[in-house]
Coordinates of N, CA and C in Angstrom, one line a residue:
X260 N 0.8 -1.2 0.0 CA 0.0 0.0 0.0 C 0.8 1.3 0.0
X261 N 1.7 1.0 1.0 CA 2.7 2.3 0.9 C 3.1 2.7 -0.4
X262 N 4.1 1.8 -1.2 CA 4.7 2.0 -2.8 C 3.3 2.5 -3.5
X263 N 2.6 2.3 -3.5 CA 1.2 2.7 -4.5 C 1.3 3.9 -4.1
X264 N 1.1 4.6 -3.0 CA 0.7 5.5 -2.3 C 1.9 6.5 -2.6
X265 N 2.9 6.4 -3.0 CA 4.3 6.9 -3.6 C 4.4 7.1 -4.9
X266 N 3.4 5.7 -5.3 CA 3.8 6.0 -7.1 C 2.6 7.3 -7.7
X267 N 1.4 6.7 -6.5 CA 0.4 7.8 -7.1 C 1.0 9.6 -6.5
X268 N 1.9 9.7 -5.7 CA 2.2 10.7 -5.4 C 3.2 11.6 -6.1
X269 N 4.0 10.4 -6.5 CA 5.0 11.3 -7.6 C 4.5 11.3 -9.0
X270 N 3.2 10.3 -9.4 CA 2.4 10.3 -10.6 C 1.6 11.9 -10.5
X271 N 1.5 12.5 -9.5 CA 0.7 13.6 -9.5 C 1.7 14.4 -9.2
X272 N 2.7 14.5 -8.7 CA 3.9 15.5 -9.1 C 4.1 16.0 -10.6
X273 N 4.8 14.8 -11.3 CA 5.0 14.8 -12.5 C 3.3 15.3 -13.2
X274 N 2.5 15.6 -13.2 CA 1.1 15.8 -13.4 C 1.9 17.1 -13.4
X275 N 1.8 17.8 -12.7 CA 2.4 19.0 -12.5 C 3.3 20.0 -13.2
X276 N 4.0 18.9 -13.7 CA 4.8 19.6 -14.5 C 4.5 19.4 -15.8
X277 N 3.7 19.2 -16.5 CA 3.2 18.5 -17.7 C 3.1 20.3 -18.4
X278 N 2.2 21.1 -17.7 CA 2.5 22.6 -18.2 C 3.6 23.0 -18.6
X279 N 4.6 23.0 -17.6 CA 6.0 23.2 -18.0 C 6.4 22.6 -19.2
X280 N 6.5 21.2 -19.1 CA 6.7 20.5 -21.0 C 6.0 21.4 -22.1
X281 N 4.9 21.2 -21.7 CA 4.1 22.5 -22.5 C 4.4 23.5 -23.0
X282 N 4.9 24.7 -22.1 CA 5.6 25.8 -22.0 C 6.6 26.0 -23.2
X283 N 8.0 24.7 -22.8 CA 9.2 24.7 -23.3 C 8.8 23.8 -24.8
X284 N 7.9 23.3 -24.8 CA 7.7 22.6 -26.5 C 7.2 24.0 -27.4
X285 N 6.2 24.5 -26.3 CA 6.1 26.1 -27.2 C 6.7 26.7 -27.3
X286 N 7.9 27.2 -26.7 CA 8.8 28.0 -26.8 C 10.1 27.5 -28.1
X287 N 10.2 26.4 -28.2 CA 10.8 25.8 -29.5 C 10.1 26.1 -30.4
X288 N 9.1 25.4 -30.5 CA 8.0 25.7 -31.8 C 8.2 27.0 -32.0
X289 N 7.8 28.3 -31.0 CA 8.4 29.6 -31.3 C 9.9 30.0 -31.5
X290 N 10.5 29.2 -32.4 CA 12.7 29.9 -32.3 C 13.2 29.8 -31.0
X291 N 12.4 29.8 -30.0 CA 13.4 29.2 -29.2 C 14.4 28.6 -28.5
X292 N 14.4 27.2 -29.5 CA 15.3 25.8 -29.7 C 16.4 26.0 -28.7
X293 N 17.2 27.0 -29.2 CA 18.7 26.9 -29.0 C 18.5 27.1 -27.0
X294 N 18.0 28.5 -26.9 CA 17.7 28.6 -25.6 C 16.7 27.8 -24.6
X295 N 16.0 26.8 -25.2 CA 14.9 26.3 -24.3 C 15.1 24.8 -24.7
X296 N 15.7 24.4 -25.9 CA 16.0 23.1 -26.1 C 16.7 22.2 -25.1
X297 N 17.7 23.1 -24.6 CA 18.6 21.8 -23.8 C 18.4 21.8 -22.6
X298 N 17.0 22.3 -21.9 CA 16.3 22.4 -20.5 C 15.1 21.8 -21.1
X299 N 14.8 21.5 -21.8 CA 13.4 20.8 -21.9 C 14.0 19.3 -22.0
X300 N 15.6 19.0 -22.7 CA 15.9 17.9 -23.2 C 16.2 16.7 -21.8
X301 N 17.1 17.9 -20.3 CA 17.3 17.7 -19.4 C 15.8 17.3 -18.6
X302 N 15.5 18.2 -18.5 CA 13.9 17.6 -17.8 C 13.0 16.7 -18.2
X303 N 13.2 16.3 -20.1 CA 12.4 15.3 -20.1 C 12.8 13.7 -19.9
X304 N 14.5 14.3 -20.2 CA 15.1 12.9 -19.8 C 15.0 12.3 -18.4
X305 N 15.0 13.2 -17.6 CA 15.7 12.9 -16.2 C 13.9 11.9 -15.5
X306 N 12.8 12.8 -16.4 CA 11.3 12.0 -16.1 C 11.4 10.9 -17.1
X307 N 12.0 10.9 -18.2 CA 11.5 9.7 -18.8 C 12.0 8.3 -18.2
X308 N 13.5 8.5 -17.6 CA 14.0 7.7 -16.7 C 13.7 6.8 -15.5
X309 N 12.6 7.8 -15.2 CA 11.5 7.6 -13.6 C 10.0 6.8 -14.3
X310 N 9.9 6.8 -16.0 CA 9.1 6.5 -16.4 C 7.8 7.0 -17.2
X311 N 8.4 8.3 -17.5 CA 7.2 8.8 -18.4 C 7.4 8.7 -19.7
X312 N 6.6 8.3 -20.7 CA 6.4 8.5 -22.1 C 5.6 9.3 -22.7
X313 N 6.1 10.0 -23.5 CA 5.4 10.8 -24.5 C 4.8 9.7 -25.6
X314 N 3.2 10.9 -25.6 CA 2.2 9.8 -26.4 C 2.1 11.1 -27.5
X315 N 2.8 10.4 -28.8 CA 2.7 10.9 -30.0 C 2.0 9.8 -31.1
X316 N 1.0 10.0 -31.6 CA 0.5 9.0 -32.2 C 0.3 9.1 -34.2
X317 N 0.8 10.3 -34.5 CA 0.9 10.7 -35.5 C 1.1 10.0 -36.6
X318 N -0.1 9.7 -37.4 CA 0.1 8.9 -38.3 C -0.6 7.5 -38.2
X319 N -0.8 6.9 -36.4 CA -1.4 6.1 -36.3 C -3.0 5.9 -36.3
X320 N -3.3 4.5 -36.4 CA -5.2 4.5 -36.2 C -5.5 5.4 -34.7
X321 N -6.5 5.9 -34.9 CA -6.9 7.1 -33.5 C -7.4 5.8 -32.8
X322 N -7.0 6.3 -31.5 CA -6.7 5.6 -29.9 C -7.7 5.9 -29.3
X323 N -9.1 6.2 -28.7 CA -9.6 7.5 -27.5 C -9.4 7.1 -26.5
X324 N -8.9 6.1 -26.4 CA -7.9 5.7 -25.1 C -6.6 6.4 -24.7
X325 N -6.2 6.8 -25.7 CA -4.5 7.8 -25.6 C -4.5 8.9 -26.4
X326 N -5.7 9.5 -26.9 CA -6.1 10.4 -27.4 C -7.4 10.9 -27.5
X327 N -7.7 12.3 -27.6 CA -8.6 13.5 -27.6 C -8.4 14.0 -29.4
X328 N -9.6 13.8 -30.0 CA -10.0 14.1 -30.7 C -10.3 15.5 -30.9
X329 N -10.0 16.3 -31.0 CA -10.4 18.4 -31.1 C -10.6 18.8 -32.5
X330 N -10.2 17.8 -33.6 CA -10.7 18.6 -35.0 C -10.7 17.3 -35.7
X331 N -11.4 17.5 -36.9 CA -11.6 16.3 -38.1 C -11.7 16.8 -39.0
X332 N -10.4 16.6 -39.9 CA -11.0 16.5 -41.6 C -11.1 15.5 -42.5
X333 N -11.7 15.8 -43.6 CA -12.1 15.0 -44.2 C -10.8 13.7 -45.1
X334 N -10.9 12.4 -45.0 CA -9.8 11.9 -45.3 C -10.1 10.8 -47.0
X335 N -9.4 10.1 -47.2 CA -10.2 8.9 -47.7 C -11.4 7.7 -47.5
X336 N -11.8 7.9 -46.3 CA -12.6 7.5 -45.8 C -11.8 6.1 -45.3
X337 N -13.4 5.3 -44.4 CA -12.5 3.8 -43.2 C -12.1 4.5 -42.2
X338 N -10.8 3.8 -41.9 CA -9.8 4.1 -40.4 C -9.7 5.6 -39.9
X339 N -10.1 6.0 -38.9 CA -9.8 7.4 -38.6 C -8.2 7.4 -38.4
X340 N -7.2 8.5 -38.7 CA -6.1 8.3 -38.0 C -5.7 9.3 -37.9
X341 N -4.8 9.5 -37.2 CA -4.1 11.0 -36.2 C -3.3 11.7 -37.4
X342 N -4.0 12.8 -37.8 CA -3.1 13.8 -38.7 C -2.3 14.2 -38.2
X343 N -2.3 14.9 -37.0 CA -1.6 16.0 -36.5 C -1.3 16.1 -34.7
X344 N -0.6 15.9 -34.1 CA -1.0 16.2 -32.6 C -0.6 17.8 -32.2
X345 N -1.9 18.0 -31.8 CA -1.9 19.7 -31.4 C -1.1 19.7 -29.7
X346 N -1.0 18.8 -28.7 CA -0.7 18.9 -28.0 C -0.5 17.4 -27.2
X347 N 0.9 17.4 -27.0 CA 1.8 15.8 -26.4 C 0.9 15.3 -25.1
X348 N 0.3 14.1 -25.6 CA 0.1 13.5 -24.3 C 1.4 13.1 -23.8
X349 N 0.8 12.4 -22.2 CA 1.7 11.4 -21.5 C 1.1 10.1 -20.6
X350 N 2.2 9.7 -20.7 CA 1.9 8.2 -20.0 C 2.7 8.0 -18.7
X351 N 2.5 7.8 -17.5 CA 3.3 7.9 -16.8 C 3.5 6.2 -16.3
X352 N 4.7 5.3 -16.3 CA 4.6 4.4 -16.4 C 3.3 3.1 -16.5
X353 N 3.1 3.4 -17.4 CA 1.6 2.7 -18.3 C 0.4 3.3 -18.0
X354 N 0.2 4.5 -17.1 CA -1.0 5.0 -17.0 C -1.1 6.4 -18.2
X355 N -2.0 6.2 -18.6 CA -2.0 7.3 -19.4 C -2.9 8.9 -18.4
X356 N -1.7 9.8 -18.3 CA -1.8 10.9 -17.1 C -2.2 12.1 -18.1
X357 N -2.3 12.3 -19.5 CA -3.1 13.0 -20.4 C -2.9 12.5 -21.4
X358 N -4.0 12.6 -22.3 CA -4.2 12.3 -23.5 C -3.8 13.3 -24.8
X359 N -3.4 12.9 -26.0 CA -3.2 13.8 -26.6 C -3.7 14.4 -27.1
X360 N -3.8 15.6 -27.8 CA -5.0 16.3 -28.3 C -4.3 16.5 -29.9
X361 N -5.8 15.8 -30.8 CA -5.0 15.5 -32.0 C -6.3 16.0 -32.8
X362 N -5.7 16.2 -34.0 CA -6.3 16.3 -35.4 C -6.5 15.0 -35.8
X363 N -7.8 14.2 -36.5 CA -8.3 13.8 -36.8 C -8.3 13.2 -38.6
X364 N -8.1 12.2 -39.2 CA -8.5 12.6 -40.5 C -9.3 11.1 -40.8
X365 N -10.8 11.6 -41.0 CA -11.7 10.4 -41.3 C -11.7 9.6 -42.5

């Protein structure tokens, strides 16, 4: 009970910082890179080690299990699959702690 009670606690730490990832992915996307790249690189390493994965699904069949749907366009039709991810989920050792929020193409 204790270890649970640890994992859920540092699972909602790292919750916490998920903004911050956020932050520093926008700050790239905006020219940033050089200055914000090698502190995002450090931070995401140092959690990915403890066990978090980024949930990028781009290109794959749409998940709503590991993904948020926010737009749809029109595709070939069949398989929905992830055009675009507007914003990085995460998984925090197998729990999925946000989903990604993706473009759609039907």
């Amino acid at each position: 009970r204790q270890d649970e009670a640890v994992q859920r606690a540092v699972g909602s730490f790292v919750e916490g910082l998920l903004p911050v990832l956020d932050a520093c992915d926008a700050a790239v996307a905006h020219g940033a890179g050089d200055a914000v790249g090698p502190v995002l690189g450090a931070l995401y390493g140092a959690l990915e080690k403890e066990g978090l994965e980024r949930i990028d699904p781009t290109g794959e069949p749409f998940d709503p299990a590991e993904a948020e749907a926010v737009m749809h366009e029109p595709g070939e039709g069949g398989q929905q699959v992830v055009a675009q991810v507007m914003r990085a989920g995460y998984r925090w050792r197998g729990r999925v702690l946000r989903p990604a929020m993706v473009k759609v193409t039907d």
